[in-house]
Amino acid sequence: MAITIKSASEIEKMRIAGKLAAEVLDFIGPRIKPGITTAEVDRLCHDYMVKQQGTIPAPLNYAPPGYTPYPKSICTSVNHVICHGVPNDAKKLKNGDILNVDITVIKDGYHGDTSRMFFVGEASIQAKRLCEITHECMWIGIEEIAPGKHLGDIGHAIQRHAEASGYSVVREFCGHGIGRSFHEEPQVLHYGKSNTGVKLVPGMIFTVEPMINAGRRDIRQLADGWTIVTKDHSLSAQWEHTVLVTETGYEVLTVSPGMPAKPAALHEHA
Ligand code: MF3
Ligand code: CO
Ligand code: CO
């Protein structure tokens, strides 16, 4: 399947789906506290999507080739879990944990995909720095987006900032085109070289979702077939937005009132 260029009416539907996905994160943020389990976070989000929003949680039963159907409605990745953490009742979140909540909704046939980091209680200075730098990495990547630029510009900018900060970039998972399908072409790598890869064209929609490790970049997949952790057990963080290429630059589609703002000082990338 080639990269789809979205029409004006499809873009309007993607704006709606994106906003709804972001609003699930606004809803769940204040509820993340020591003592809650990730299964409870999943249940709260599921009910909010289905009952309040009338959206479909895209992860539930999602089964790409080679995977067993995903059993929950959201992904919850705690501490050294990089991505695709499966919500579970086994342990309660505790003070100092960091948690990525990744929400993908379907509304009117179109997908919105976004994730944020949350602190459970009070996080350590190291954990806060990792989450902050990863947020900057996502925005530095997004700021590269404009017609005529290349996908490699995004990856290059992200990798440069992550590595200059002493962190590593996960290679095995990447951003992706999104629309009627959850995962479409192109693949959006979070590392690479400027001026390489697909040239950006207005109407493309894809995610930028860097996974940044405090330690080495190597990963391990758990026996559940989904959960991805850092091999060295170092902390990992991720942020994600769904972004449209416009005539003049970009438009973030996964916006909501509670969305953390773009960092003020993205100086070296102006
Ligand atoms: N939301 C993830 C992404 O950003 C994909 C999760 S697939 C799932 O692409 F099945 F684990 F939900
Ligand atoms: Co995604
Ligand atoms: Co996602």
PDB file of C-alpha atoms and ligand atoms in Angstrom:
ATOM      1  CA  MET A   1       0.000   0.000   0.000  1.00  0.00           C
ATOM      2  CA  ALA A   2       1.308   3.387  -0.975  1.00  0.00           C
ATOM      3  CA  ILE A   3       1.202   6.469   1.236  1.00  0.00           C
ATOM      4  CA  THR A   4      -2.316   7.888   1.208  1.00  0.00           C
ATOM      5  CA  ILE A   5      -2.844  11.618   0.748  1.00  0.00           C
ATOM      6  CA  LYS A   6      -5.873  12.634   2.757  1.00  0.00           C
ATOM      7  CA  SER A   7      -8.662  14.768   1.259  1.00  0.00           C
ATOM      8  CA  ALA A   8     -10.105  17.795   3.048  1.00  0.00           C
ATOM      9  CA  SER A   9     -13.031  15.756   4.379  1.00  0.00           C
ATOM     10  CA  GLU A  10     -10.725  12.970   5.583  1.00  0.00           C
ATOM     11  CA  ILE A  11      -8.526  15.556   7.308  1.00  0.00           C
ATOM     12  CA  GLU A  12     -11.570  16.895   9.124  1.00  0.00           C
ATOM     13  CA  LYS A  13     -12.373  13.366  10.368  1.00  0.00           C
ATOM     14  CA  MET A  14      -8.751  12.887  11.444  1.00  0.00           C
ATOM     15  CA  ARG A  15      -8.949  16.164  13.426  1.00  0.00           C
ATOM     16  CA  ILE A  16     -11.946  14.822  15.278  1.00  0.00           C
ATOM     17  CA  ALA A  17     -10.364  11.427  15.964  1.00  0.00           C
ATOM     18  CA  GLY A  18      -7.120  13.080  17.055  1.00  0.00           C
ATOM     19  CA  LYS A  19      -8.845  15.422  19.474  1.00  0.00           C
ATOM     20  CA  LEU A  20     -10.838  12.564  20.981  1.00  0.00           C
ATOM     21  CA  ALA A  21      -7.692  10.474  21.516  1.00  0.00           C
ATOM     22  CA  ALA A  22      -6.006  13.417  23.264  1.00  0.00           C
ATOM     23  CA  GLU A  23      -9.069  13.977  25.430  1.00  0.00           C
ATOM     24  CA  VAL A  24      -8.806  10.424  26.764  1.00  0.00           C
ATOM     25  CA  LEU A  25      -5.335  11.361  28.048  1.00  0.00           C
ATOM     26  CA  ASP A  26      -6.772  14.547  29.615  1.00  0.00           C
ATOM     27  CA  PHE A  27      -9.369  12.369  31.331  1.00  0.00           C
ATOM     28  CA  ILE A  28      -6.970   9.756  32.686  1.00  0.00           C
ATOM     29  CA  GLY A  29      -4.105  12.028  33.795  1.00  0.00           C
ATOM     30  CA  PRO A  30      -5.568  13.151  37.135  1.00  0.00           C
ATOM     31  CA  ARG A  31      -6.569   9.554  37.941  1.00  0.00           C
ATOM     32  CA  ILE A  32      -3.014   8.195  37.794  1.00  0.00           C
ATOM     33  CA  LYS A  33      -1.904   7.947  41.419  1.00  0.00           C
ATOM     34  CA  PRO A  34      -0.029   5.507  43.627  1.00  0.00           C
ATOM     35  CA  GLY A  35      -2.175   2.426  44.297  1.00  0.00           C
ATOM     36  CA  ILE A  36      -4.050   2.254  40.984  1.00  0.00           C
ATOM     37  CA  THR A  37      -3.321  -0.704  38.697  1.00  0.00           C
ATOM     38  CA  THR A  38      -2.783  -0.448  34.961  1.00  0.00           C
ATOM     39  CA  ALA A  39      -5.831  -2.677  34.480  1.00  0.00           C
ATOM     40  CA  GLU A  40      -7.897  -0.040  36.283  1.00  0.00           C
ATOM     41  CA  VAL A  41      -6.397   2.659  34.063  1.00  0.00           C
ATOM     42  CA  ASP A  42      -7.395   0.526  31.059  1.00  0.00           C
ATOM     43  CA  ARG A  43     -10.936   0.032  32.325  1.00  0.00           C
ATOM     44  CA  LEU A  44     -11.419   3.744  33.025  1.00  0.00           C
ATOM     45  CA  CYS A  45     -10.152   4.675  29.548  1.00  0.00           C
ATOM     46  CA  HIS A  46     -12.170   1.933  27.869  1.00  0.00           C
ATOM     47  CA  ASP A  47     -15.398   3.070  29.492  1.00  0.00           C
ATOM     48  CA  TYR A  48     -14.664   6.728  28.707  1.00  0.00           C
ATOM     49  CA  MET A  49     -14.031   5.920  25.029  1.00  0.00           C
ATOM     50  CA  VAL A  50     -16.988   3.622  24.547  1.00  0.00           C
ATOM     51  CA  LYS A  51     -19.595   5.248  26.799  1.00  0.00           C
ATOM     52  CA  GLN A  52     -18.691   8.959  26.860  1.00  0.00           C
ATOM     53  CA  GLN A  53     -17.105   9.459  23.450  1.00  0.00           C
ATOM     54  CA  GLY A  54     -18.658   6.797  21.284  1.00  0.00           C
ATOM     55  CA  THR A  55     -15.187   5.898  20.024  1.00  0.00           C
ATOM     56  CA  ILE A  56     -13.729   2.439  19.430  1.00  0.00           C
ATOM     57  CA  PRO A  57     -10.475   1.595  21.247  1.00  0.00           C
ATOM     58  CA  ALA A  58      -8.288   0.530  18.303  1.00  0.00           C
ATOM     59  CA  PRO A  59      -5.873  -1.697  20.267  1.00  0.00           C
ATOM     60  CA  LEU A  60      -8.576  -4.099  21.509  1.00  0.00           C
ATOM     61  CA  ASN A  61      -8.179  -7.330  19.521  1.00  0.00           C
ATOM     62  CA  TYR A  62      -5.724  -5.637  17.153  1.00  0.00           C
ATOM     63  CA  ALA A  63      -3.694  -8.427  15.537  1.00  0.00           C
ATOM     64  CA  PRO A  64      -1.025  -7.436  13.032  1.00  0.00           C
ATOM     65  CA  PRO A  65       0.707 -10.315  11.215  1.00  0.00           C
ATOM     66  CA  GLY A  66       2.758 -12.394  13.658  1.00  0.00           C
ATOM     67  CA  TYR A  67       0.938 -11.099  16.747  1.00  0.00           C
ATOM     68  CA  THR A  68      -1.771 -12.586  18.924  1.00  0.00           C
ATOM     69  CA  PRO A  69      -4.795 -10.281  19.280  1.00  0.00           C
ATOM     70  CA  TYR A  70      -4.037  -7.464  21.728  1.00  0.00           C
ATOM     71  CA  PRO A  71      -6.163  -8.135  24.834  1.00  0.00           C
ATOM     72  CA  LYS A  72      -6.742  -4.600  26.165  1.00  0.00           C
ATOM     73  CA  SER A  73      -7.974  -1.179  25.028  1.00  0.00           C
ATOM     74  CA  ILE A  74      -4.856   0.893  25.729  1.00  0.00           C
ATOM     75  CA  CYS A  75      -1.106   0.411  26.227  1.00  0.00           C
ATOM     76  CA  THR A  76       0.436   1.170  29.631  1.00  0.00           C
ATOM     77  CA  SER A  77       4.240   1.100  29.694  1.00  0.00           C
ATOM     78  CA  VAL A  78       5.804   1.465  33.153  1.00  0.00           C
ATOM     79  CA  ASN A  79       9.463   2.371  33.899  1.00  0.00           C
ATOM     80  CA  HIS A  80      11.684   0.038  31.819  1.00  0.00           C
ATOM     81  CA  VAL A  81       8.806  -0.964  29.540  1.00  0.00           C
ATOM     82  CA  ILE A  82       9.441   0.752  26.201  1.00  0.00           C
ATOM     83  CA  CYS A  83       6.045   0.257  24.550  1.00  0.00           C
ATOM     84  CA  HIS A  84       3.005  -2.004  24.196  1.00  0.00           C
ATOM     85  CA  GLY A  85       2.821  -2.685  27.933  1.00  0.00           C
ATOM     86  CA  VAL A  86      -0.330  -4.732  28.495  1.00  0.00           C
ATOM     87  CA  PRO A  87      -2.485  -3.416  31.354  1.00  0.00           C
ATOM     88  CA  ASN A  88      -2.647  -5.896  34.238  1.00  0.00           C
ATOM     89  CA  ASP A  89      -3.948  -6.320  37.765  1.00  0.00           C
ATOM     90  CA  ALA A  90      -0.743  -7.842  39.082  1.00  0.00           C
ATOM     91  CA  LYS A  91       0.813  -4.795  40.664  1.00  0.00           C
ATOM     92  CA  LYS A  92      -0.248  -1.382  41.803  1.00  0.00           C
ATOM     93  CA  LEU A  93       1.565   1.690  40.496  1.00  0.00           C
ATOM     94  CA  LYS A  94       3.835   3.124  43.159  1.00  0.00           C
ATOM     95  CA  ASN A  95       5.262   6.511  43.982  1.00  0.00           C
ATOM     96  CA  GLY A  96       8.106   7.355  41.589  1.00  0.00           C
ATOM     97  CA  ASP A  97       6.959   5.154  38.696  1.00  0.00           C
ATOM     98  CA  ILE A  98       6.782   6.702  35.236  1.00  0.00           C
ATOM     99  CA  LEU A  99       3.977   5.586  32.965  1.00  0.00           C
ATOM    100  CA  ASN A 100       3.288   5.985  29.269  1.00  0.00           C
ATOM    101  CA  VAL A 101      -0.385   5.783  28.338  1.00  0.00           C
ATOM    102  CA  ASP A 102      -0.900   5.246  24.606  1.00  0.00           C
ATOM    103  CA  ILE A 103      -4.411   5.842  23.276  1.00  0.00           C
ATOM    104  CA  THR A 104      -5.711   5.090  19.809  1.00  0.00           C
ATOM    105  CA  VAL A 105      -9.378   5.708  19.059  1.00  0.00           C
ATOM    106  CA  ILE A 106     -11.429   5.096  15.949  1.00  0.00           C
ATOM    107  CA  LYS A 107     -14.177   7.604  15.175  1.00  0.00           C
ATOM    108  CA  ASP A 108     -16.186   7.550  11.977  1.00  0.00           C
ATOM    109  CA  GLY A 109     -13.679   5.076  10.503  1.00  0.00           C
ATOM    110  CA  TYR A 110     -10.570   7.173  11.190  1.00  0.00           C
ATOM    111  CA  HIS A 111      -7.793   6.738  13.781  1.00  0.00           C
ATOM    112  CA  GLY A 112      -6.224   9.189  16.232  1.00  0.00           C
ATOM    113  CA  ASP A 113      -3.079   7.987  18.052  1.00  0.00           C
ATOM    114  CA  THR A 114      -1.309   9.802  20.894  1.00  0.00           C
ATOM    115  CA  SER A 115       0.622   9.053  24.058  1.00  0.00           C
ATOM    116  CA  ARG A 116       2.067  10.935  27.014  1.00  0.00           C
ATOM    117  CA  MET A 117       4.240  10.239  30.036  1.00  0.00           C
ATOM    118  CA  PHE A 118       2.757  10.527  33.521  1.00  0.00           C
ATOM    119  CA  PHE A 119       4.474  10.566  36.901  1.00  0.00           C
ATOM    120  CA  VAL A 120       2.997   8.430  39.635  1.00  0.00           C
ATOM    121  CA  GLY A 121       3.333  10.675  42.673  1.00  0.00           C
ATOM    122  CA  GLU A 122       6.758  12.286  42.689  1.00  0.00           C
ATOM    123  CA  ALA A 123       9.322  11.140  40.108  1.00  0.00           C
ATOM    124  CA  SER A 124      13.110  11.160  40.519  1.00  0.00           C
ATOM    125  CA  ILE A 125      15.187  13.890  38.894  1.00  0.00           C
ATOM    126  CA  GLN A 126      16.568  11.318  36.435  1.00  0.00           C
ATOM    127  CA  ALA A 127      13.105  10.087  35.471  1.00  0.00           C
ATOM    128  CA  LYS A 128      11.820  13.635  35.012  1.00  0.00           C
ATOM    129  CA  ARG A 129      14.773  14.529  32.810  1.00  0.00           C
ATOM    130  CA  LEU A 130      14.235  11.469  30.590  1.00  0.00           C
ATOM    131  CA  CYS A 131      10.545  12.280  30.158  1.00  0.00           C
ATOM    132  CA  GLU A 132      11.289  15.927  29.442  1.00  0.00           C
ATOM    133  CA  ILE A 133      14.032  15.250  26.896  1.00  0.00           C
ATOM    134  CA  THR A 134      11.819  12.665  25.183  1.00  0.00           C
ATOM    135  CA  HIS A 135       9.031  15.261  24.947  1.00  0.00           C
ATOM    136  CA  GLU A 136      11.549  17.643  23.370  1.00  0.00           C
ATOM    137  CA  CYS A 137      12.652  14.877  20.973  1.00  0.00           C
ATOM    138  CA  MET A 138       9.081  14.429  19.764  1.00  0.00           C
ATOM    139  CA  TRP A 139       8.623  18.169  19.226  1.00  0.00           C
ATOM    140  CA  ILE A 140      12.010  18.625  17.587  1.00  0.00           C
ATOM    141  CA  GLY A 141      10.984  15.887  15.141  1.00  0.00           C
ATOM    142  CA  ILE A 142       7.573  17.468  14.529  1.00  0.00           C
ATOM    143  CA  GLU A 143       9.171  20.866  13.890  1.00  0.00           C
ATOM    144  CA  GLU A 144      11.023  19.371  10.907  1.00  0.00           C
ATOM    145  CA  ILE A 145       7.732  18.634   9.146  1.00  0.00           C
ATOM    146  CA  ALA A 146       6.971  20.704   6.051  1.00  0.00           C
ATOM    147  CA  PRO A 147       6.375  20.064   2.335  1.00  0.00           C
ATOM    148  CA  GLY A 148       9.648  19.335   0.563  1.00  0.00           C
ATOM    149  CA  LYS A 149      11.357  18.112   3.723  1.00  0.00           C
ATOM    150  CA  HIS A 150      12.189  14.405   4.067  1.00  0.00           C
ATOM    151  CA  LEU A 151      11.269  11.759   6.628  1.00  0.00           C
ATOM    152  CA  GLY A 152      14.976  11.404   7.404  1.00  0.00           C
ATOM    153  CA  ASP A 153      15.028  15.002   8.662  1.00  0.00           C
ATOM    154  CA  ILE A 154      12.645  14.004  11.454  1.00  0.00           C
ATOM    155  CA  GLY A 155      14.674  10.979  12.527  1.00  0.00           C
ATOM    156  CA  HIS A 156      17.946  12.831  12.335  1.00  0.00           C
ATOM    157  CA  ALA A 157      16.748  15.686  14.536  1.00  0.00           C
ATOM    158  CA  ILE A 158      15.339  13.296  17.145  1.00  0.00           C
ATOM    159  CA  GLN A 159      18.439  11.112  17.249  1.00  0.00           C
ATOM    160  CA  ARG A 160      20.730  14.114  17.552  1.00  0.00           C
ATOM    161  CA  HIS A 161      18.899  15.511  20.557  1.00  0.00           C
ATOM    162  CA  ALA A 162      18.516  12.134  22.294  1.00  0.00           C
ATOM    163  CA  GLU A 163      22.155  11.163  21.887  1.00  0.00           C
ATOM    164  CA  ALA A 164      23.468  14.631  22.775  1.00  0.00           C
ATOM    165  CA  SER A 165      21.522  14.195  26.025  1.00  0.00           C
ATOM    166  CA  GLY A 166      23.237  10.862  26.736  1.00  0.00           C
ATOM    167  CA  TYR A 167      20.272   8.694  25.769  1.00  0.00           C
ATOM    168  CA  SER A 168      19.618   6.091  23.059  1.00  0.00           C
ATOM    169  CA  VAL A 169      16.888   5.760  20.427  1.00  0.00           C
ATOM    170  CA  VAL A 170      14.912   2.526  20.047  1.00  0.00           C
ATOM    171  CA  ARG A 171      15.186   1.287  16.442  1.00  0.00           C
ATOM    172  CA  GLU A 172      12.728  -1.590  16.241  1.00  0.00           C
ATOM    173  CA  PHE A 173       9.566   0.528  16.520  1.00  0.00           C
ATOM    174  CA  CYS A 174       8.714   3.679  14.670  1.00  0.00           C
ATOM    175  CA  GLY A 175       6.030   6.195  13.810  1.00  0.00           C
ATOM    176  CA  HIS A 176       3.609   5.359  11.032  1.00  0.00           C
ATOM    177  CA  GLY A 177       1.126   6.645   8.541  1.00  0.00           C
ATOM    178  CA  ILE A 178      -2.400   6.579   9.952  1.00  0.00           C
ATOM    179  CA  GLY A 179      -5.919   7.113   8.682  1.00  0.00           C
ATOM    180  CA  ARG A 180      -8.533   4.500   7.891  1.00  0.00           C
ATOM    181  CA  SER A 181      -5.883   2.009   9.054  1.00  0.00           C
ATOM    182  CA  PHE A 182      -4.105   2.047  12.423  1.00  0.00           C
ATOM    183  CA  HIS A 183      -0.706   1.495  10.804  1.00  0.00           C
ATOM    184  CA  GLU A 184      -0.113   2.621   7.218  1.00  0.00           C
ATOM    185  CA  GLU A 185       2.900   3.586   5.179  1.00  0.00           C
ATOM    186  CA  PRO A 186       5.258   5.311   5.643  1.00  0.00           C
ATOM    187  CA  GLN A 187       7.415   4.153   8.533  1.00  0.00           C
ATOM    188  CA  VAL A 188       8.678   7.166  10.455  1.00  0.00           C
ATOM    189  CA  LEU A 189      12.060   6.278  11.922  1.00  0.00           C
ATOM    190  CA  HIS A 190      13.281   8.168  14.978  1.00  0.00           C
ATOM    191  CA  TYR A 191      16.905   8.054  13.819  1.00  0.00           C
ATOM    192  CA  GLY A 192      18.602   8.594  10.492  1.00  0.00           C
ATOM    193  CA  LYS A 193      20.098  11.056   8.094  1.00  0.00           C
ATOM    194  CA  SER A 194      18.849  14.449   6.910  1.00  0.00           C
ATOM    195  CA  ASN A 195      17.664  14.698   3.328  1.00  0.00           C
ATOM    196  CA  THR A 196      16.946  10.975   2.991  1.00  0.00           C
ATOM    197  CA  GLY A 197      13.738   9.015   2.657  1.00  0.00           C
ATOM    198  CA  VAL A 198      10.276   9.945   1.488  1.00  0.00           C
ATOM    199  CA  LYS A 199       9.654  13.577   0.563  1.00  0.00           C
ATOM    200  CA  LEU A 200       6.796  15.141   2.528  1.00  0.00           C
ATOM    201  CA  VAL A 201       3.672  16.257   0.677  1.00  0.00           C
ATOM    202  CA  PRO A 202       0.618  18.163   2.003  1.00  0.00           C
ATOM    203  CA  GLY A 203      -2.138  15.763   3.054  1.00  0.00           C
ATOM    204  CA  MET A 204       0.162  13.100   4.476  1.00  0.00           C
ATOM    205  CA  ILE A 205      -0.708  12.140   8.057  1.00  0.00           C
ATOM    206  CA  PHE A 206       1.650  10.158  10.269  1.00  0.00           C
ATOM    207  CA  THR A 207       2.699   9.789  13.882  1.00  0.00           C
ATOM    208  CA  VAL A 208       5.924  10.893  15.530  1.00  0.00           C
ATOM    209  CA  GLU A 209       6.479   8.730  18.617  1.00  0.00           C
ATOM    210  CA  PRO A 210      10.093   8.446  19.740  1.00  0.00           C
ATOM    211  CA  MET A 211      11.011   5.808  22.324  1.00  0.00           C
ATOM    212  CA  ILE A 212      14.097   6.972  24.202  1.00  0.00           C
ATOM    213  CA  ASN A 213      16.094   4.849  26.666  1.00  0.00           C
ATOM    214  CA  ALA A 214      18.191   6.166  29.532  1.00  0.00           C
ATOM    215  CA  GLY A 215      20.610   3.283  28.909  1.00  0.00           C
ATOM    216  CA  ARG A 216      21.346   1.147  25.867  1.00  0.00           C
ATOM    217  CA  ARG A 217      18.954   0.928  22.940  1.00  0.00           C
ATOM    218  CA  ASP A 218      18.611  -2.879  22.960  1.00  0.00           C
ATOM    219  CA  ILE A 219      15.145  -4.327  23.501  1.00  0.00           C
ATOM    220  CA  ARG A 220      13.588  -7.573  24.670  1.00  0.00           C
ATOM    221  CA  GLN A 221      10.079  -8.855  24.006  1.00  0.00           C
ATOM    222  CA  LEU A 222       8.273 -10.509  26.916  1.00  0.00           C
ATOM    223  CA  ALA A 223       6.563 -13.899  26.666  1.00  0.00           C
ATOM    224  CA  ASP A 224       3.126 -12.260  26.324  1.00  0.00           C
ATOM    225  CA  GLY A 225       4.147 -11.483  22.741  1.00  0.00           C
ATOM    226  CA  TRP A 226       3.528  -7.738  23.156  1.00  0.00           C
ATOM    227  CA  THR A 227       5.402  -6.048  25.990  1.00  0.00           C
ATOM    228  CA  ILE A 228       8.751  -4.563  24.935  1.00  0.00           C
ATOM    229  CA  VAL A 229      11.328  -3.771  27.637  1.00  0.00           C
ATOM    230  CA  THR A 230      14.854  -2.402  27.717  1.00  0.00           C
ATOM    231  CA  LYS A 231      17.346  -5.254  27.756  1.00  0.00           C
ATOM    232  CA  ASP A 232      19.444  -3.474  30.377  1.00  0.00           C
ATOM    233  CA  HIS A 233      16.351  -2.582  32.447  1.00  0.00           C
ATOM    234  CA  SER A 234      17.080   1.134  32.111  1.00  0.00           C
ATOM    235  CA  LEU A 235      14.135   3.552  32.126  1.00  0.00           C
ATOM    236  CA  SER A 236      12.414   4.319  28.833  1.00  0.00           C
ATOM    237  CA  ALA A 237      10.042   7.112  27.816  1.00  0.00           C
ATOM    238  CA  GLN A 238       7.805   7.862  24.832  1.00  0.00           C
ATOM    239  CA  TRP A 239       5.543  10.662  23.594  1.00  0.00           C
ATOM    240  CA  GLU A 240       3.346  10.523  20.495  1.00  0.00           C
ATOM    241  CA  HIS A 241       1.331  12.873  18.323  1.00  0.00           C
ATOM    242  CA  THR A 242      -0.523  12.362  15.045  1.00  0.00           C
ATOM    243  CA  VAL A 243       0.533  15.096  12.609  1.00  0.00           C
ATOM    244  CA  LEU A 244      -0.717  16.412   9.241  1.00  0.00           C
ATOM    245  CA  VAL A 245       1.633  17.838   6.626  1.00  0.00           C
ATOM    246  CA  THR A 246       0.091  21.191   5.574  1.00  0.00           C
ATOM    247  CA  GLU A 247       0.894  23.552   2.681  1.00  0.00           C
ATOM    248  CA  THR A 248       3.199  25.553   4.940  1.00  0.00           C
ATOM    249  CA  GLY A 249       4.377  23.128   7.602  1.00  0.00           C
ATOM    250  CA  TYR A 250       2.495  20.893   9.995  1.00  0.00           C
ATOM    251  CA  GLU A 251      -0.655  20.651  12.064  1.00  0.00           C
ATOM    252  CA  VAL A 252      -0.765  18.481  15.179  1.00  0.00           C
ATOM    253  CA  LEU A 253      -4.105  16.645  15.159  1.00  0.00           C
ATOM    254  CA  THR A 254      -3.994  15.089  18.638  1.00  0.00           C
ATOM    255  CA  VAL A 255      -4.662  18.322  20.491  1.00  0.00           C
ATOM    256  CA  SER A 256      -6.726  18.887  23.620  1.00  0.00           C
ATOM    257  CA  PRO A 257      -6.981  21.432  26.434  1.00  0.00           C
ATOM    258  CA  GLY A 258      -4.825  19.337  28.799  1.00  0.00           C
ATOM    259  CA  MET A 259      -2.080  18.588  26.310  1.00  0.00           C
ATOM    260  CA  PRO A 260       1.371  19.629  27.562  1.00  0.00           C
ATOM    261  CA  ALA A 261       2.600  22.556  25.455  1.00  0.00           C
ATOM    262  CA  LYS A 262       5.481  22.463  23.037  1.00  0.00           C
ATOM    263  CA  PRO A 263       8.633  23.247  25.057  1.00  0.00           C
ATOM    264  CA  ALA A 264       9.397  26.968  24.800  1.00  0.00           C
ATOM    265  CA  ALA A 265      13.102  26.540  24.203  1.00  0.00           C
ATOM    266  CA  LEU A 266      13.672  24.409  21.141  1.00  0.00           C
ATOM    267  CA  HIS A 267      16.459  26.888  20.386  1.00  0.00           C
ATOM    268  CA  GLU A 268      18.991  24.936  18.314  1.00  0.00           C
ATOM    269  CA  HIS A 269      16.268  23.754  15.946  1.00  0.00           C
ATOM    270  CA  ALA A 270      14.584  27.045  15.096  1.00  0.00           C
TER     271      ALA A 270
HETATM  272  N1  MF3 B   1      -0.543   2.875  19.757  1.00  0.00           N
HETATM  273  C1  MF3 B   1       0.618   2.139  19.339  1.00  0.00           C
HETATM  274  C2  MF3 B   1       1.311   3.006  18.311  1.00  0.00           C
HETATM  275  O1  MF3 B   1       1.604   4.106  18.618  1.00  0.00           O
HETATM  276  C3  MF3 B   1       0.312   0.800  18.805  1.00  0.00           C
HETATM  277  C4  MF3 B   1      -0.201  -0.126  19.811  1.00  0.00           C
HETATM  278  S1  MF3 B   1      -0.628  -1.599  19.056  1.00  0.00           S
HETATM  279  C5  MF3 B   1      -1.424  -2.376  20.294  1.00  0.00           C
HETATM  280  O2  MF3 B   1       1.499   2.677  17.185  1.00  0.00           O
HETATM  281  F1  MF3 B   1      -2.031  -3.362  19.783  1.00  0.00           F
HETATM  282  F2  MF3 B   1      -0.510  -2.733  21.200  1.00  0.00           F
HETATM  283  F3  MF3 B   1      -2.247  -1.564  20.857  1.00  0.00           F
HETATM  284 CO    CO B   2       1.417   5.149  16.819  1.00  0.00          CO
HETATM  285 CO    CO B   3       0.224   5.016  19.914  1.00  0.00          CO
END
